[in-house]
PDB file of C-alpha atoms and ligand atoms in Angstrom:
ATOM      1  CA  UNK A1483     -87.147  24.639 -37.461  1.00  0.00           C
ATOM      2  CA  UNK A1484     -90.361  22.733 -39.088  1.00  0.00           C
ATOM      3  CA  UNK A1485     -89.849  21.697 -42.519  1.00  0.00           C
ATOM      4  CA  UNK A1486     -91.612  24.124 -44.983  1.00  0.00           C
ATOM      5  CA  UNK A1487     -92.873  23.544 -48.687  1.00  0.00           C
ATOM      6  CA  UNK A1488     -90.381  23.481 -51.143  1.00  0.00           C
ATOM      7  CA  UNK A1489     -87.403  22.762 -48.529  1.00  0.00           C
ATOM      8  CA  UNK A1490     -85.640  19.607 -49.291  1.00  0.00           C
ATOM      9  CA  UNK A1491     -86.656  16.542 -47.474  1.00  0.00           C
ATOM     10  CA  UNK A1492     -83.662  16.156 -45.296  1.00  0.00           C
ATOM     11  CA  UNK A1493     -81.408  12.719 -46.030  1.00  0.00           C
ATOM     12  CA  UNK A1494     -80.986  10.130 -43.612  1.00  0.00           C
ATOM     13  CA  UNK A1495     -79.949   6.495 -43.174  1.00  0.00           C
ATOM     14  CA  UNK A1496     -82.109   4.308 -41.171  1.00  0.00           C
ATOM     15  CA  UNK A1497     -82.512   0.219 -40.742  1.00  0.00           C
ATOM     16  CA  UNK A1498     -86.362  -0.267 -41.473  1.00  0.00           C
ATOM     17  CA  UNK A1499     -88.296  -3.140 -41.785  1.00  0.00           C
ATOM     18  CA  UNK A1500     -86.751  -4.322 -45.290  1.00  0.00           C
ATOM     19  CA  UNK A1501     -83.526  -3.589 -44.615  1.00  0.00           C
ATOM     20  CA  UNK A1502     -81.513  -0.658 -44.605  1.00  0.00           C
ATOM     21  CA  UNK A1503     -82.350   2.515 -46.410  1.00  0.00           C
ATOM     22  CA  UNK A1504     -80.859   5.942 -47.366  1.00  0.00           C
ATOM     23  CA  UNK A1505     -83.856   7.760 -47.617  1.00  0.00           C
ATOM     24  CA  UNK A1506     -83.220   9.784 -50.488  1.00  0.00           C
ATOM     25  CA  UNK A1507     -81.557   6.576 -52.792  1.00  0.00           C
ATOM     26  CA  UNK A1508     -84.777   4.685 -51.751  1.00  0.00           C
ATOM     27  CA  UNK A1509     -86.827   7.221 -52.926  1.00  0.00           C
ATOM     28  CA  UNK A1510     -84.936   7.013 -56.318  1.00  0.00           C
ATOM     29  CA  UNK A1511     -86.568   9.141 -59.435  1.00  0.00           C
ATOM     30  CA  UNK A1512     -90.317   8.976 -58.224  1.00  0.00           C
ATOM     31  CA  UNK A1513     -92.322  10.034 -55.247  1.00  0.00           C
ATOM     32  CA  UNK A1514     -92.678   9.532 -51.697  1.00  0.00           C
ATOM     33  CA  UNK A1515     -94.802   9.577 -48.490  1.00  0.00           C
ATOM     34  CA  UNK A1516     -92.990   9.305 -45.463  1.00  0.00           C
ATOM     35  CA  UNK A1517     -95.841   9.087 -42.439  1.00  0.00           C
ATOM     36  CA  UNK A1518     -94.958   9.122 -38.813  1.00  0.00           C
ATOM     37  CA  UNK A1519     -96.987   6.747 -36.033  1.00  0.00           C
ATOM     38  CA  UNK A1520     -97.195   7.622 -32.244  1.00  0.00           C
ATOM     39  CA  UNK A1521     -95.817   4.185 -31.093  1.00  0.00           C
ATOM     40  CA  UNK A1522     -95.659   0.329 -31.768  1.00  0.00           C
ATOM     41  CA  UNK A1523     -99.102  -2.115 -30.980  1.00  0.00           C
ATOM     42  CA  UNK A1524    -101.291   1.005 -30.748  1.00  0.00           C
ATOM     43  CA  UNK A1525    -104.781   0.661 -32.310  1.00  0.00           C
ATOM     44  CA  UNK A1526    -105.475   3.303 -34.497  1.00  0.00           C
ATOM     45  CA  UNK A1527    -101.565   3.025 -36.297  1.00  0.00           C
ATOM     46  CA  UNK A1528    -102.283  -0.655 -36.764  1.00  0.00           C
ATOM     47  CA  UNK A1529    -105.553   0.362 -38.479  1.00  0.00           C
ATOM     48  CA  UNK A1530    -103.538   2.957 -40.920  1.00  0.00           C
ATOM     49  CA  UNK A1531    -100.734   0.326 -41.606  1.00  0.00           C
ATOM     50  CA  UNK A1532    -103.550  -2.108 -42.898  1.00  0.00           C
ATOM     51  CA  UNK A1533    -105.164   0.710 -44.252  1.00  0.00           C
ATOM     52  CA  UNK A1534    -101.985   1.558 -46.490  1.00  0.00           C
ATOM     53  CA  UNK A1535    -101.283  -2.178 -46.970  1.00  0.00           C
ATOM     54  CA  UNK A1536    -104.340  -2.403 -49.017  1.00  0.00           C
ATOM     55  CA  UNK A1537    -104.642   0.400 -50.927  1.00  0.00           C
ATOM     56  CA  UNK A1538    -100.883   0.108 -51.663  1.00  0.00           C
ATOM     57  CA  UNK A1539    -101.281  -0.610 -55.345  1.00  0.00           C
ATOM     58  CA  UNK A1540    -103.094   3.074 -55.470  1.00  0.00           C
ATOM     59  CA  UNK A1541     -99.199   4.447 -54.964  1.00  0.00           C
ATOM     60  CA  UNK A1542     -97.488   2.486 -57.349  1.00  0.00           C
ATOM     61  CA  UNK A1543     -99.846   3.459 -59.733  1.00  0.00           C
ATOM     62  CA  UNK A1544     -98.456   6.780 -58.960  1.00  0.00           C
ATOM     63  CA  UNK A1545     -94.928   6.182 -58.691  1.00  0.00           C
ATOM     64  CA  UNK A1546     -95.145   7.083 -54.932  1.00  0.00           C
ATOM     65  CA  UNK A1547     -93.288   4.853 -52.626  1.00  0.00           C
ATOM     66  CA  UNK A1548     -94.607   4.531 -48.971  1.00  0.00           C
ATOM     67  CA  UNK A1549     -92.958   4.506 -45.906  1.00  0.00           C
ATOM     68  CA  UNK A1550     -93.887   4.618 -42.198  1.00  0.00           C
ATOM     69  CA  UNK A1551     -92.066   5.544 -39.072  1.00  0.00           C
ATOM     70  CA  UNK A1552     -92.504   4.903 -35.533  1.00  0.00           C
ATOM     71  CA  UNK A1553     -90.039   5.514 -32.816  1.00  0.00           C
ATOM     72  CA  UNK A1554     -89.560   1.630 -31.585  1.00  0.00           C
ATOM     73  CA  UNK A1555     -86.422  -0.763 -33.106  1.00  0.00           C
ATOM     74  CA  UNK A1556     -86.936  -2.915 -35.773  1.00  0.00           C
ATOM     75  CA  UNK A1557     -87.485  -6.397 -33.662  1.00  0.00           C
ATOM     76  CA  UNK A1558     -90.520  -4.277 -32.312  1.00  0.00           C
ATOM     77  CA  UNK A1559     -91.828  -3.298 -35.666  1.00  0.00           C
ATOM     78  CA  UNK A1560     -91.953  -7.166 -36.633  1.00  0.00           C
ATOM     79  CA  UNK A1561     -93.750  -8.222 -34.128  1.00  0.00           C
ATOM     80  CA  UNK A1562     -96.253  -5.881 -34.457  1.00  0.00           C
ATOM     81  CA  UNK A1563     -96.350  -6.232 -38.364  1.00  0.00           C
ATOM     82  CA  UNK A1564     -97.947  -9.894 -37.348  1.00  0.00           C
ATOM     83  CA  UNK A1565    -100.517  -8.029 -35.579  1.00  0.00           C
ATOM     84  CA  UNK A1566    -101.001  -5.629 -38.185  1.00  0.00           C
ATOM     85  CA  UNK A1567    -101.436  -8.619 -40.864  1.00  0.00           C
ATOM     86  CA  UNK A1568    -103.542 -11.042 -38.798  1.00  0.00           C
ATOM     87  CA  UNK A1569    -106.037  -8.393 -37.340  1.00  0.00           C
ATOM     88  CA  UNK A1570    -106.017  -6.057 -40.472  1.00  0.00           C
ATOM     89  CA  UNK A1571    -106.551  -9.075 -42.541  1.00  0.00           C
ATOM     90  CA  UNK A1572    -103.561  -7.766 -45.197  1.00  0.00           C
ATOM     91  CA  UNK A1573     -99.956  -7.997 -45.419  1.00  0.00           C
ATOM     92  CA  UNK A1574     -97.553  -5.233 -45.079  1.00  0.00           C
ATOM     93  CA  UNK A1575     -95.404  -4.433 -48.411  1.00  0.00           C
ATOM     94  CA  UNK A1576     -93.981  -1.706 -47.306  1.00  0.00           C
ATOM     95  CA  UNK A1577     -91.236  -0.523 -44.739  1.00  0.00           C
ATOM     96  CA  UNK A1578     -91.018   0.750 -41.288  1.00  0.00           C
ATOM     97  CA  UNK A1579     -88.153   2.772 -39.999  1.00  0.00           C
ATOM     98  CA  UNK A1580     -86.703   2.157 -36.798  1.00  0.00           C
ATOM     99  CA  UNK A1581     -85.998   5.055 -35.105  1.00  0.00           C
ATOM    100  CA  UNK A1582     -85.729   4.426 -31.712  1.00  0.00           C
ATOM    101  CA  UNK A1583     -83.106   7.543 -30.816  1.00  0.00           C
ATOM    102  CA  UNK A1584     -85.440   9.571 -32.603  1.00  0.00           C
ATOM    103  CA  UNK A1585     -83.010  10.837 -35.308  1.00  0.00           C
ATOM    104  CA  UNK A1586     -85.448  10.704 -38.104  1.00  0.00           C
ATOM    105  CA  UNK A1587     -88.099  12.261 -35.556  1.00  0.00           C
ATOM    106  CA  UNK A1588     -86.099  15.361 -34.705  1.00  0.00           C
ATOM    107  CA  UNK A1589     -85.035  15.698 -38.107  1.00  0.00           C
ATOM    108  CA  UNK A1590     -88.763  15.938 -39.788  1.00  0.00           C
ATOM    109  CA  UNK A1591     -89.653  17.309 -36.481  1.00  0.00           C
ATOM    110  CA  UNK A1592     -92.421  14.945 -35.862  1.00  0.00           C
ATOM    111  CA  UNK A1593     -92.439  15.186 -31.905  1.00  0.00           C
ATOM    112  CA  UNK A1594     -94.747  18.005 -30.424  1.00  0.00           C
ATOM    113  CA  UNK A1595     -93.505  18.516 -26.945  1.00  0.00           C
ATOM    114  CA  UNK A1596     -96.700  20.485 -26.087  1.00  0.00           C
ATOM    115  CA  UNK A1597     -98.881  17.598 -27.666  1.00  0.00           C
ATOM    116  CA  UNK A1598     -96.830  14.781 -26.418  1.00  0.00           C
ATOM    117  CA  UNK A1599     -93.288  15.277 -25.179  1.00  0.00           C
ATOM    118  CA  UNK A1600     -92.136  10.885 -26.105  1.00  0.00           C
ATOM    119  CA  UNK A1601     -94.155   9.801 -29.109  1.00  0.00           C
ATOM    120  CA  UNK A1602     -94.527  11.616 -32.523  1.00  0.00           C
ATOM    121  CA  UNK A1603     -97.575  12.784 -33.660  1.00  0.00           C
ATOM    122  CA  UNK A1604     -99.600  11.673 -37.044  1.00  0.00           C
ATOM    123  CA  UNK A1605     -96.993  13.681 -40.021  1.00  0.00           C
ATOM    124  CA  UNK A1606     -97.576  12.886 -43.319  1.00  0.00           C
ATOM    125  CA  UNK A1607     -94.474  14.004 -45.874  1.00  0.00           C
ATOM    126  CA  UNK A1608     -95.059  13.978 -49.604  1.00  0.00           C
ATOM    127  CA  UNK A1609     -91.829  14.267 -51.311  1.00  0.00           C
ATOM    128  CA  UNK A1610     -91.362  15.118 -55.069  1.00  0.00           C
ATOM    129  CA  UNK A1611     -88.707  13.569 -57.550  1.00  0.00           C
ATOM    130  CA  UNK A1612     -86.279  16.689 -56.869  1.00  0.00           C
ATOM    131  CA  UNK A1613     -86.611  15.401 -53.000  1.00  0.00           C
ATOM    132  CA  UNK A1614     -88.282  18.781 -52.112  1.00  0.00           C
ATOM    133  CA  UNK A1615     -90.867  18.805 -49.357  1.00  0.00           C
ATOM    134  CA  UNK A1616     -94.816  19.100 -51.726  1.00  0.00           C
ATOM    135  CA  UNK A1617     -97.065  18.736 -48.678  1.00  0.00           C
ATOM    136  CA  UNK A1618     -96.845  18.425 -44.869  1.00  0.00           C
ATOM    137  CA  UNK A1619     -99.998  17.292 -43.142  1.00  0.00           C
ATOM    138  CA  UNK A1620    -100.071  16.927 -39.112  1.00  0.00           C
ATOM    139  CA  UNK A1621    -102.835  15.129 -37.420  1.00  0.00           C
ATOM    140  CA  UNK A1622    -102.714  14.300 -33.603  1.00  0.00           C
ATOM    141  CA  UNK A1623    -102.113  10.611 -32.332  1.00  0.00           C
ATOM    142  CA  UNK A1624    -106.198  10.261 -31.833  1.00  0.00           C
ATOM    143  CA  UNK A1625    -107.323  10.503 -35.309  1.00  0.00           C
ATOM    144  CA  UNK A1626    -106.541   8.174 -37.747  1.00  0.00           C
ATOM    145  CA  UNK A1627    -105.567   9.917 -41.584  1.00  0.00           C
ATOM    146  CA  UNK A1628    -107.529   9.419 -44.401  1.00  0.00           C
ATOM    147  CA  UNK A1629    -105.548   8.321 -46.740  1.00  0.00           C
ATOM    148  CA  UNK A1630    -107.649   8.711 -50.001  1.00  0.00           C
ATOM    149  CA  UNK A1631    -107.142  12.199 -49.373  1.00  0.00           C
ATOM    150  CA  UNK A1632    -103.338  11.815 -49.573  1.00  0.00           C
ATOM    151  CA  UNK A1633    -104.076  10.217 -52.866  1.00  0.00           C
ATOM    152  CA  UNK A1634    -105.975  12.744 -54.242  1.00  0.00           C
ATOM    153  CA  UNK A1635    -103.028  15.619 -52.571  1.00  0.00           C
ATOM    154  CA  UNK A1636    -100.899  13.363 -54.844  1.00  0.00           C
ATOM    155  CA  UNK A1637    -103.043  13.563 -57.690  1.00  0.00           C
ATOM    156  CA  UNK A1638    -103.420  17.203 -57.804  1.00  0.00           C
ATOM    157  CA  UNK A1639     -99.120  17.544 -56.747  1.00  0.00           C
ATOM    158  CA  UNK A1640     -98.403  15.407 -59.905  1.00  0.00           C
ATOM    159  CA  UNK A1641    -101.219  17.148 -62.331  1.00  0.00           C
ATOM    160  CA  UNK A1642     -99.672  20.998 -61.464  1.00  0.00           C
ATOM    161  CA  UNK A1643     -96.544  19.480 -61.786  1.00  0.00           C
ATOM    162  CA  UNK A1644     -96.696  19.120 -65.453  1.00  0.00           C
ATOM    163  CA  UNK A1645     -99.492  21.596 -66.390  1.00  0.00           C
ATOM    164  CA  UNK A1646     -99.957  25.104 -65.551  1.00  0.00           C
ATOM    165  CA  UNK A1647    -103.782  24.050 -63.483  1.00  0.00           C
ATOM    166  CA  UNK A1648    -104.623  24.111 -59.608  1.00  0.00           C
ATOM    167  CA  UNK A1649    -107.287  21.793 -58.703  1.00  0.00           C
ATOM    168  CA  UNK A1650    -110.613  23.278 -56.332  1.00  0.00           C
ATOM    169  CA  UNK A1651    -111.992  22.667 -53.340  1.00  0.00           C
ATOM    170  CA  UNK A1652    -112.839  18.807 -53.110  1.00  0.00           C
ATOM    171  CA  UNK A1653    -111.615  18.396 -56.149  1.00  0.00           C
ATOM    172  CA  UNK A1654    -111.161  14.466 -57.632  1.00  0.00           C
ATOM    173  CA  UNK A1655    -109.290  13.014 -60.578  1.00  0.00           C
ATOM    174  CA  UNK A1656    -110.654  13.469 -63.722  1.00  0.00           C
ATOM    175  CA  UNK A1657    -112.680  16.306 -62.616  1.00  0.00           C
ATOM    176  CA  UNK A1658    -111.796  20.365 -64.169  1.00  0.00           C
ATOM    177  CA  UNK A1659    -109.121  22.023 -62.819  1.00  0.00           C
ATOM    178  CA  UNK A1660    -108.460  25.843 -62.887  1.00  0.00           C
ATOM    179  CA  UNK A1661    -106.133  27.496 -65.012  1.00  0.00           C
ATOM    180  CA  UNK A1662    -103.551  29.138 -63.352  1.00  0.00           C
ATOM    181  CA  UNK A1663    -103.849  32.732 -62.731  1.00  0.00           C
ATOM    182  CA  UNK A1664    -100.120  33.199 -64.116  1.00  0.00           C
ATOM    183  CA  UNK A1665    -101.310  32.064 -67.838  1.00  0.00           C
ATOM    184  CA  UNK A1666    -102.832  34.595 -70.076  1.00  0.00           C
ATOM    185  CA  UNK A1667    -106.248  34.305 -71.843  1.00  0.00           C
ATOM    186  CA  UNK A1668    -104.398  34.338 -75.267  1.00  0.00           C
ATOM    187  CA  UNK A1669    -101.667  30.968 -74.300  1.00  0.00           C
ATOM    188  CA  UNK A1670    -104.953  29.290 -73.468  1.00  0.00           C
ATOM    189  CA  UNK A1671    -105.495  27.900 -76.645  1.00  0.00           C
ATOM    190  CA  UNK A1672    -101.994  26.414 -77.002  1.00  0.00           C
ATOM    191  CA  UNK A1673    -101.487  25.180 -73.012  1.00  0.00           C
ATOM    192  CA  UNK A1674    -104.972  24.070 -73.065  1.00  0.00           C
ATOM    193  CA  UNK A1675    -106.485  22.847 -76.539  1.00  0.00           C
ATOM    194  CA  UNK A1676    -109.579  21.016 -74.497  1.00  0.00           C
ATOM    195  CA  UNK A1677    -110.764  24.847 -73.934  1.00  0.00           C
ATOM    196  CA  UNK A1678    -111.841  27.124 -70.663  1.00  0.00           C
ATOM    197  CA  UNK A1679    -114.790  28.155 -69.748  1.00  0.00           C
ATOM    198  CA  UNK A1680    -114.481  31.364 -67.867  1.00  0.00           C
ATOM    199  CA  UNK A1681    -116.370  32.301 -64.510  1.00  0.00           C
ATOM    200  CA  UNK A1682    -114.226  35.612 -64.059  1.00  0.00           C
ATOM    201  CA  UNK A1683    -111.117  36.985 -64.963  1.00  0.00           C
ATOM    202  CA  UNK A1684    -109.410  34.807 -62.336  1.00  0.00           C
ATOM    203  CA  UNK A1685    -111.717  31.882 -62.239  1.00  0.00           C
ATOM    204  CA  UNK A1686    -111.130  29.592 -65.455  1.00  0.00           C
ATOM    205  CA  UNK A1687    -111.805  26.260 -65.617  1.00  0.00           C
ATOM    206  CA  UNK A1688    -110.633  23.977 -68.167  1.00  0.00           C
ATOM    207  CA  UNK A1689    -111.006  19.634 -68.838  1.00  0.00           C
ATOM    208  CA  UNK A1690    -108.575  17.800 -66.726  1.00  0.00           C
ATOM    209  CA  UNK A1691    -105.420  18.178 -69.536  1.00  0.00           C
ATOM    210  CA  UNK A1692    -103.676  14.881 -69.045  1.00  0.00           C
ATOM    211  CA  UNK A1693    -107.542  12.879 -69.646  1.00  0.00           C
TER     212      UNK A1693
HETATM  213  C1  LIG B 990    -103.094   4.828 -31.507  1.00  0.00           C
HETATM  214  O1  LIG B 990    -102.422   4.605 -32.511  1.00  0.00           O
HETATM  215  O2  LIG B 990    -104.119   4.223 -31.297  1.00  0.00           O
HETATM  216  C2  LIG B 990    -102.668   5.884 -30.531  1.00  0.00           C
HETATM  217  C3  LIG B 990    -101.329   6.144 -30.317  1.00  0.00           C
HETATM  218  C4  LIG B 990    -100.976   7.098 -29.386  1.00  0.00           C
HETATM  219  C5  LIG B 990    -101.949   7.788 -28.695  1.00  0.00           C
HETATM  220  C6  LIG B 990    -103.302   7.533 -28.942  1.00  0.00           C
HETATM  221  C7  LIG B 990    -103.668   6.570 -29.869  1.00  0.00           C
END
């Protein structure tokens, strides 16, 4: 059955590109993003593998570890990894699993027979400290992810985390967020000292707390 929100990110052990990992030690105390690519030497994945390369200092920031998948062995994955470097103009600093039996595939369900019956499709995983599943995303093997949005999905995961807000449409760090329907109008004072300004009943807004 597909993983749902709030189910915990099953465990595996798998060699990757740095050696070999059990997911859920490698993920350690802080976050994760575990994102699945159709196949080995395939342009758009080598585009989001740069892509990641680059902006990999944006996860750290956010104790968020990165790690990619794609259903080829590991001698594959190097290979390509030059390719990714020289035409990309970066250099990977993060691992790929090997999954060439598909294990890791059938586990996070990442292969859509009626899509593609061999190769996975685009899954993104965010997982949280307690290893629970905090956002599945699924795009198909033509469009390449955007992957400022999954920083800004982390954002928001790691701001309602500690504060009783949800963040609007389009919303961007350091932007208001919205009070949570489940705090009353009289705790707002305590939970949010900044203040709330108050569309309706169930629309309050109030500063970004943790700015
Ligand atoms: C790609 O990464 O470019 C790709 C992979 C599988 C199908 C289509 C595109």
């Amino acid at each position: 059955m597909a993983l749902r929100l709030g189910d915990e990110a099953p465990n595996f052990d798998a060699v990757t590109t740095e050696g070999v990992v059990n997911f859920h030690e490698w993920i350690g105390s802080g976050w994760a993003v575990l994102f699945s690519h159709p196949k080995d030497y395939t342009p758009v994945c080598t585009t989001e593998l740069g892509t990641v390369a680059k902006i990999k200092g944006e996860f750290d920031k956010r104790n968020c570890k990165v790690i990619a998948i794609s259903v080829d062995a590991a001698e594959s994955h190097h290979g390509w990894i030059c390719d990714i470097n020289e035409t990309q103009g970066t250099q990977m600093n993060f691992p790929i699993i090997a999954d060439p039996d598909r294990k890791v595939a059938d586990l996070y369900d990442m292969i859509h027979p009626n899509a593609d019956d061999t190769f996975t499709v685009r899954s993104v995983f965010v997982v949280g400290p307690d290893k629970k599943v905090k956002l599945t995303i699924t795009y198909p093997a033509s469009t390449g992810r955007n992957f400022l949005e999954i920083l800004r999905v982390i954002d928001s995961l790691q701001l309602s985390a500690k504060h009783k807000v949800a963040t609007p449409a389009n919303w961007e760090d350091g932007q208001d967020c919205i009070i949570s329907p489940a705090v009353k109008d009289e705790e707002v004072p305590t939970l949010f000292p900044k203040g709330m300004r108050k569309v309706k009943p169930y629309l309050r807004y109030t500063p970004q707390p943790n700015k």
